[in-house]
Coordinates of C-alpha atoms in Angstrom, one line a residue:
M12 CA -26.6 38.8 1.0
K13 CA -25.6 35.9 -1.2
T14 CA -28.5 34.0 -2.7
L15 CA -28.6 30.6 -4.5
T16 CA -31.5 31.7 -6.7
L17 CA -30.7 32.1 -10.4
M18 CA -33.5 34.4 -11.5
N19 CA -32.0 36.9 -13.9
D20 CA -29.2 37.1 -16.5
D21 CA -26.8 38.8 -14.2
T22 CA -26.8 35.9 -11.7
R23 CA -26.8 33.4 -14.5
W24 CA -23.7 35.0 -15.9
L25 CA -22.0 34.8 -12.5
A26 CA -22.8 31.1 -12.4
V27 CA -21.3 30.6 -15.8
L28 CA -18.1 32.5 -14.7
A29 CA -17.9 30.2 -11.7
R30 CA -18.6 27.1 -13.8
D31 CA -21.1 26.2 -11.0
P32 CA -22.4 22.6 -11.4
A33 CA -25.3 23.4 -9.2
A34 CA -26.7 25.6 -12.0
D35 CA -26.7 22.8 -14.5
G36 CA -30.3 21.9 -15.4
Q37 CA -31.6 25.4 -14.5
F38 CA -30.6 27.0 -17.8
V39 CA -28.1 26.8 -20.7
F40 CA -26.1 29.6 -22.3
A41 CA -25.4 30.1 -26.0
V42 CA -22.5 32.0 -27.7
Q43 CA -23.6 34.0 -30.8
T44 CA -20.1 34.1 -32.4
T45 CA -19.8 30.3 -32.3
G46 CA -23.4 29.2 -32.6
I47 CA -22.9 26.7 -29.7
F48 CA -24.8 26.4 -26.4
C49 CA -23.4 24.9 -23.2
R50 CA -24.1 23.9 -19.6
P51 CA -23.2 26.5 -17.0
S52 CA -20.4 24.2 -15.7
C53 CA -18.8 23.8 -19.2
R54 CA -15.0 24.0 -19.0
A55 CA -14.6 25.7 -22.3
R56 CA -13.0 29.1 -22.5
H57 CA -15.5 31.9 -21.6
A58 CA -16.9 34.1 -24.3
L59 CA -17.4 37.8 -24.0
R60 CA -20.6 38.7 -22.0
H61 CA -22.2 40.7 -24.8
N62 CA -22.0 37.6 -27.1
V63 CA -23.9 35.3 -24.6
R64 CA -27.6 34.5 -24.5
F65 CA -29.4 32.5 -21.9
Y66 CA -32.2 29.9 -22.5
A67 CA -34.3 27.9 -20.1
S68 CA -33.6 24.5 -21.8
A69 CA -31.5 22.8 -24.4
G70 CA -34.5 22.5 -26.6
E71 CA -35.2 26.2 -26.5
A72 CA -31.6 27.0 -27.4
A73 CA -31.7 24.5 -30.3
R74 CA -34.9 26.1 -31.6
A75 CA -33.1 29.4 -31.6
G76 CA -30.6 28.0 -34.0
F77 CA -27.7 27.0 -31.7
R78 CA -26.1 23.5 -31.6
P79 CA -25.0 21.6 -28.5
C80 CA -21.4 21.7 -27.2
K81 CA -19.6 18.4 -27.8
R82 CA -17.6 18.9 -24.7
C83 CA -20.3 19.3 -22.0
R84 CA -23.2 17.8 -24.0
P85 CA -26.0 20.0 -22.7
E86 CA -28.7 18.1 -24.7
V87 CA -28.0 15.0 -22.6
Q88 CA -29.9 14.6 -19.3
D89 CA -28.2 16.4 -16.4
P90 CA -26.2 13.8 -14.3
Q91 CA -27.5 15.5 -11.2
A92 CA -31.1 15.0 -12.4
R93 CA -30.3 11.3 -12.9
R94 CA -29.0 11.1 -9.3
R95 CA -32.1 12.9 -8.0
Q96 CA -34.3 10.3 -9.8
T97 CA -32.3 7.5 -8.2
I98 CA -32.8 9.1 -4.7
E99 CA -36.5 9.6 -5.4
Q100 CA -36.9 5.9 -6.3
A101 CA -34.9 4.9 -3.2
C102 CA -37.1 7.0 -1.0
H103 CA -40.2 5.5 -2.5
L104 CA -39.0 2.0 -1.9
L105 CA -37.8 2.7 1.6
E106 CA -41.2 4.1 2.5
Q107 CA -43.0 0.8 1.8
E108 CA -44.0 -1.4 4.7
Q109 CA -41.8 -4.3 3.6
P110 CA -38.3 -3.9 5.2
L111 CA -35.4 -3.6 2.8
T112 CA -31.7 -4.2 3.3
L113 CA -29.2 -1.9 1.7
E114 CA -28.1 -4.7 -0.6
S115 CA -31.6 -5.5 -1.8
L116 CA -32.4 -1.8 -2.3
A117 CA -29.2 -1.3 -4.3
Q118 CA -30.0 -4.4 -6.5
Q119 CA -33.4 -2.9 -7.4
L120 CA -31.8 0.4 -8.4
A121 CA -29.0 -1.3 -10.3
I122 CA -26.3 0.5 -8.3
S123 CA -23.6 -0.7 -5.9
P124 CA -24.5 -0.7 -2.1
Y125 CA -21.5 1.5 -1.3
H126 CA -22.3 4.1 -4.0
L127 CA -26.0 4.1 -3.0
H128 CA -25.2 4.7 0.7
R129 CA -22.9 7.5 -0.1
L130 CA -25.2 9.1 -2.7
F131 CA -28.3 8.8 -0.5
K132 CA -26.6 10.3 2.6
S133 CA -25.1 13.2 0.6
A134 CA -28.6 14.0 -0.9
T135 CA -30.8 13.6 2.2
G136 CA -28.5 13.9 5.2
M137 CA -29.7 10.5 6.4
T138 CA -28.6 6.9 5.7
P139 CA -31.1 4.6 3.9
K140 CA -31.6 2.7 7.2
A141 CA -32.4 5.9 9.1
W142 CA -34.8 7.0 6.4
Q143 CA -36.6 3.6 6.5
Q144 CA -36.9 3.8 10.3
A145 CA -38.2 7.4 10.1
A146 CA -40.8 6.2 7.6
R147 CA -41.9 3.5 10.0
A148 CA -42.1 6.0 12.8
R149 CA -44.4 8.2 10.7
R150 CA -46.7 5.3 9.9
L151 CA -46.7 4.3 13.6
R152 CA -47.6 7.9 14.6
S153 CA -50.5 7.9 12.2
R154 CA -51.9 4.6 13.5
L155 CA -51.6 5.6 17.1
L156 CA -53.2 8.9 16.5
Q157 CA -56.2 7.1 15.0
G158 CA -56.6 5.2 18.3
E159 CA -55.4 1.8 17.2
K160 CA -53.9 -0.6 19.7
V161 CA -50.2 -0.4 20.2
T162 CA -49.4 -3.9 19.0
D163 CA -51.6 -3.6 15.9
S164 CA -50.0 -0.2 15.1
L165 CA -46.5 -1.7 15.4
L166 CA -47.2 -4.5 12.9
A167 CA -49.2 -2.3 10.5
A168 CA -46.3 0.2 10.5
G169 CA -43.9 -2.4 9.2
F170 CA -42.1 -3.6 12.3
P171 CA -41.7 -7.3 12.1
D172 CA -42.5 -7.8 15.8
S173 CA -43.1 -5.8 18.9
S174 CA -39.6 -6.5 20.3
S175 CA -38.1 -4.9 17.1
Y176 CA -40.0 -1.8 17.8
Y177 CA -39.3 -1.5 21.5
R178 CA -35.5 -1.5 20.8
Q179 CA -36.1 1.6 18.7
A180 CA -38.9 3.3 20.6
D181 CA -37.1 6.4 21.8
A182 CA -35.7 7.1 18.3
A183 CA -39.1 6.5 16.6
L184 CA -41.4 8.6 18.8
G185 CA -39.3 10.3 21.5
M186 CA -41.5 8.6 24.1
T187 CA -43.2 5.2 24.5
A188 CA -46.0 4.3 22.1
R189 CA -48.5 4.4 25.0
Q190 CA -47.4 7.9 26.0
F191 CA -47.7 9.1 22.4
R192 CA -51.2 7.5 22.0
R193 CA -52.3 9.5 25.1
G194 CA -50.9 12.7 23.7
G195 CA -47.7 12.9 25.6
D196 CA -48.9 12.0 29.1
D197 CA -46.0 11.3 31.6
L198 CA -43.7 13.4 29.4
T199 CA -41.9 16.1 31.3
V200 CA -40.8 19.3 29.5
R201 CA -38.6 21.8 31.4
Y202 CA -38.4 25.3 30.2
A203 CA -36.8 28.7 30.9
L204 CA -37.5 32.2 29.7
S205 CA -34.8 34.7 28.8
D206 CA -34.1 37.9 26.9
C207 CA -32.3 37.6 23.5
L208 CA -31.5 40.1 20.8
L209 CA -34.8 39.1 19.0
G210 CA -37.0 39.7 22.0
R211 CA -38.1 37.1 24.5
C212 CA -37.0 33.5 24.1
L213 CA -38.3 30.2 25.6
V214 CA -35.9 27.3 25.7
A215 CA -37.4 23.9 26.5
E216 CA -35.9 20.4 27.0
S217 CA -37.1 16.9 27.4
E218 CA -35.0 14.1 28.8
R219 CA -33.7 13.6 25.3
G220 CA -32.5 17.1 24.6
I221 CA -33.6 20.6 23.5
C222 CA -37.1 20.2 22.1
A223 CA -38.2 23.8 21.5
I224 CA -36.6 27.3 21.0
L225 CA -39.5 29.8 20.7
L226 CA -39.4 33.5 20.1
A227 CA -42.0 36.2 21.0
D228 CA -42.5 39.6 22.5
D229 CA -43.9 38.5 25.8
D230 CA -43.8 35.5 28.2
A231 CA -47.5 34.7 28.0
A232 CA -47.3 34.1 24.2
L233 CA -44.3 31.8 24.7
R234 CA -46.1 29.7 27.4
T235 CA -49.2 29.4 25.2
E236 CA -47.1 28.2 22.3
L237 CA -45.3 25.7 24.5
H238 CA -48.6 24.3 25.7
T239 CA -49.9 24.0 22.1
L240 CA -46.8 22.0 21.1
F241 CA -46.9 19.7 24.2
P242 CA -50.6 19.8 25.3
H243 CA -50.5 16.8 27.6
A244 CA -46.9 17.0 28.9
R245 CA -46.0 18.1 32.4
H246 CA -44.5 21.6 32.2
E247 CA -41.9 22.5 34.8
E248 CA -39.8 25.6 35.1
A249 CA -36.2 24.6 34.9
D250 CA -33.9 24.4 38.0
A251 CA -30.5 26.0 38.3
G252 CA -28.8 23.0 36.5
F253 CA -30.6 24.0 33.3
A254 CA -29.3 27.5 33.4
A255 CA -25.9 26.7 31.7
R256 CA -27.6 25.0 28.8
V257 CA -30.0 27.9 28.4
R258 CA -27.0 30.3 28.2
Q259 CA -25.6 28.1 25.4
V260 CA -28.8 28.3 23.4
I261 CA -29.1 32.1 23.9
A262 CA -25.5 32.5 22.7
S263 CA -26.4 30.6 19.5
V264 CA -29.5 32.6 19.0
D265 CA -27.7 35.9 19.5
R266 CA -24.5 35.2 17.6
P267 CA -24.9 33.3 14.2
G268 CA -21.4 32.0 14.3
V269 CA -21.8 30.2 17.6
A270 CA -22.7 26.5 17.1
L271 CA -24.9 24.8 19.6
A272 CA -23.2 21.6 21.0
L273 CA -26.3 20.2 22.8
P274 CA -28.4 17.2 22.0
L275 CA -31.6 18.1 20.1
D276 CA -35.0 16.3 20.5
L277 CA -36.3 16.5 17.0
R278 CA -39.9 15.4 16.7
G279 CA -41.2 15.2 13.1
T280 CA -42.0 13.0 10.2
A281 CA -39.3 11.5 8.0
F282 CA -40.0 14.2 5.4
Q283 CA -39.8 17.0 7.9
Q284 CA -36.5 15.7 9.3
Q285 CA -35.1 15.4 5.8
V286 CA -36.1 19.1 5.1
W287 CA -34.6 20.2 8.5
Q288 CA -31.3 18.4 7.6
A289 CA -31.2 20.3 4.3
L290 CA -31.8 23.6 6.0
R291 CA -28.9 23.0 8.3
A292 CA -26.7 22.6 5.2
I293 CA -27.4 26.1 4.0
P294 CA -24.4 28.3 5.0
G295 CA -24.9 31.3 7.2
G296 CA -25.2 34.5 5.1
E297 CA -26.9 32.6 2.2
T298 CA -30.4 31.7 1.3
A299 CA -32.2 29.1 -0.8
S300 CA -35.7 29.0 -2.3
Y301 CA -38.3 26.5 -1.3
Q302 CA -37.9 25.0 -4.8
Q303 CA -34.1 24.6 -4.3
V304 CA -34.6 22.8 -1.0
A305 CA -37.2 20.5 -2.5
A306 CA -34.7 19.7 -5.3
A307 CA -31.9 19.2 -2.8
I308 CA -33.8 16.5 -1.0
G309 CA -34.7 14.7 -4.3
K310 CA -38.4 15.8 -4.3
P311 CA -38.6 18.8 -6.7
G312 CA -42.4 18.7 -6.7
A313 CA -42.8 19.0 -3.0
V314 CA -42.4 22.8 -2.7
R315 CA -45.5 23.3 -0.6
A316 CA -44.6 20.4 1.7
V317 CA -41.2 21.9 2.2
A318 CA -42.9 25.2 3.2
R319 CA -45.1 23.3 5.7
A320 CA -42.0 21.5 7.2
C321 CA -40.3 24.9 7.7
A322 CA -43.5 26.2 9.4
A323 CA -43.4 23.1 11.7
N324 CA -39.9 23.8 12.9
R325 CA -39.8 24.2 16.7
L326 CA -36.1 25.1 17.0
A327 CA -35.7 28.8 16.0
I328 CA -32.3 29.7 14.5
I329 CA -30.8 26.3 15.3
I330 CA -32.9 24.8 12.4
P331 CA -32.5 27.8 10.1
C332 CA -35.8 27.9 8.4
H333 CA -35.3 31.6 8.2
R334 CA -32.8 31.0 5.3
V335 CA -35.5 29.8 3.0
V336 CA -37.1 32.5 0.8
R337 CA -39.4 32.8 -2.2
S338 CA -38.0 32.1 -5.7
D339 CA -38.0 35.9 -6.3
G340 CA -35.9 36.5 -3.2
G341 CA -38.9 37.7 -1.1
L342 CA -38.9 36.8 2.6
S343 CA -42.3 35.0 2.6
G344 CA -43.7 33.9 6.0
Y345 CA -41.9 33.0 9.2
R346 CA -43.3 31.3 12.2
W347 CA -41.9 34.0 14.5
G348 CA -42.6 37.0 12.3
S349 CA -41.2 38.5 9.1
A350 CA -39.5 41.3 10.9
R351 CA -37.4 38.8 12.9
K352 CA -36.6 36.9 9.8
A353 CA -35.3 40.0 8.1
A354 CA -33.2 40.9 11.1
I355 CA -31.7 37.4 11.4
L356 CA -30.7 37.3 7.7
R357 CA -29.3 40.8 7.9
R358 CA -27.2 39.8 10.9
E359 CA -26.0 36.6 9.2
A360 CA -25.0 38.5 6.0
H361 CA -23.1 41.1 8.0
P362 CA -21.7 39.5 11.1
E363 CA -19.0 42.1 11.4
E364 CA -21.6 44.7 12.3
E365 CA -22.7 42.8 15.4

């Protein structure tokens, strides 16, 4: 299985041979015969492997007596790190209660609106506007769960007026504010149970799309988990019209290469949705560490929060939290069991064996 984690000299050397820009900032390599150290992505001619040494940073290589390459300038801050800092600043500004237009955000960051929009979406999977709306929705959820009145919650969350909120209600909460405040009363969740290659599977949908794909060994455990996720919703077994959609979901669960072309009802905070977008960008057959996912979303210090977002995922396989592993390559935990996680990764790495 291919992994993105660069934890030993063999994988570092492979990154150097590939001139992989994603490895920049993780280490530098030095050539003993020239006395020069470089970024992994340096375009200079490759040295012989036995003449190469690896260091965690430019400072460490310099202290070992090597001088920086004039071509790739490894002693200068990694351009990717600068981009990550820009995205982190943008996220912080967008999460404030005061609404920001793309133009005013770009002005504060000293970057063109066009470039900011492209950079932000590339790094987070969301537009700045969508990020700002998701942050508002998170604040709104928090206020409503504390029992505050709907109108007070709307204004405190950063919506300029109640009409602005109601135009975005479905996207913000997946239900009306009053339904959310009552814990999902009046929300109908249809579900069906089916066999899959990983055991028993429960597929649930709301009126907005597939809202849960759960795995277990028996139906009682699946129904219990569904009730835990939607404690106040009306649970109905699906009718025949739902059967075709269930078959599509099971096909995607059983065969990694089969994409699911159904609407999804993703319920989560702005941060969780950002993590889930990053997970869907990890190709099948590959894995990433929690640290790499945190870095990919512009929040390298949020490793534990990334792990919690993976654990909060309700859509098994479709949101591929199984592709996130520890930095040493270990499987770590999985909401539906480590044995299933190992089986899924093995299947994705060797689809020809299916």
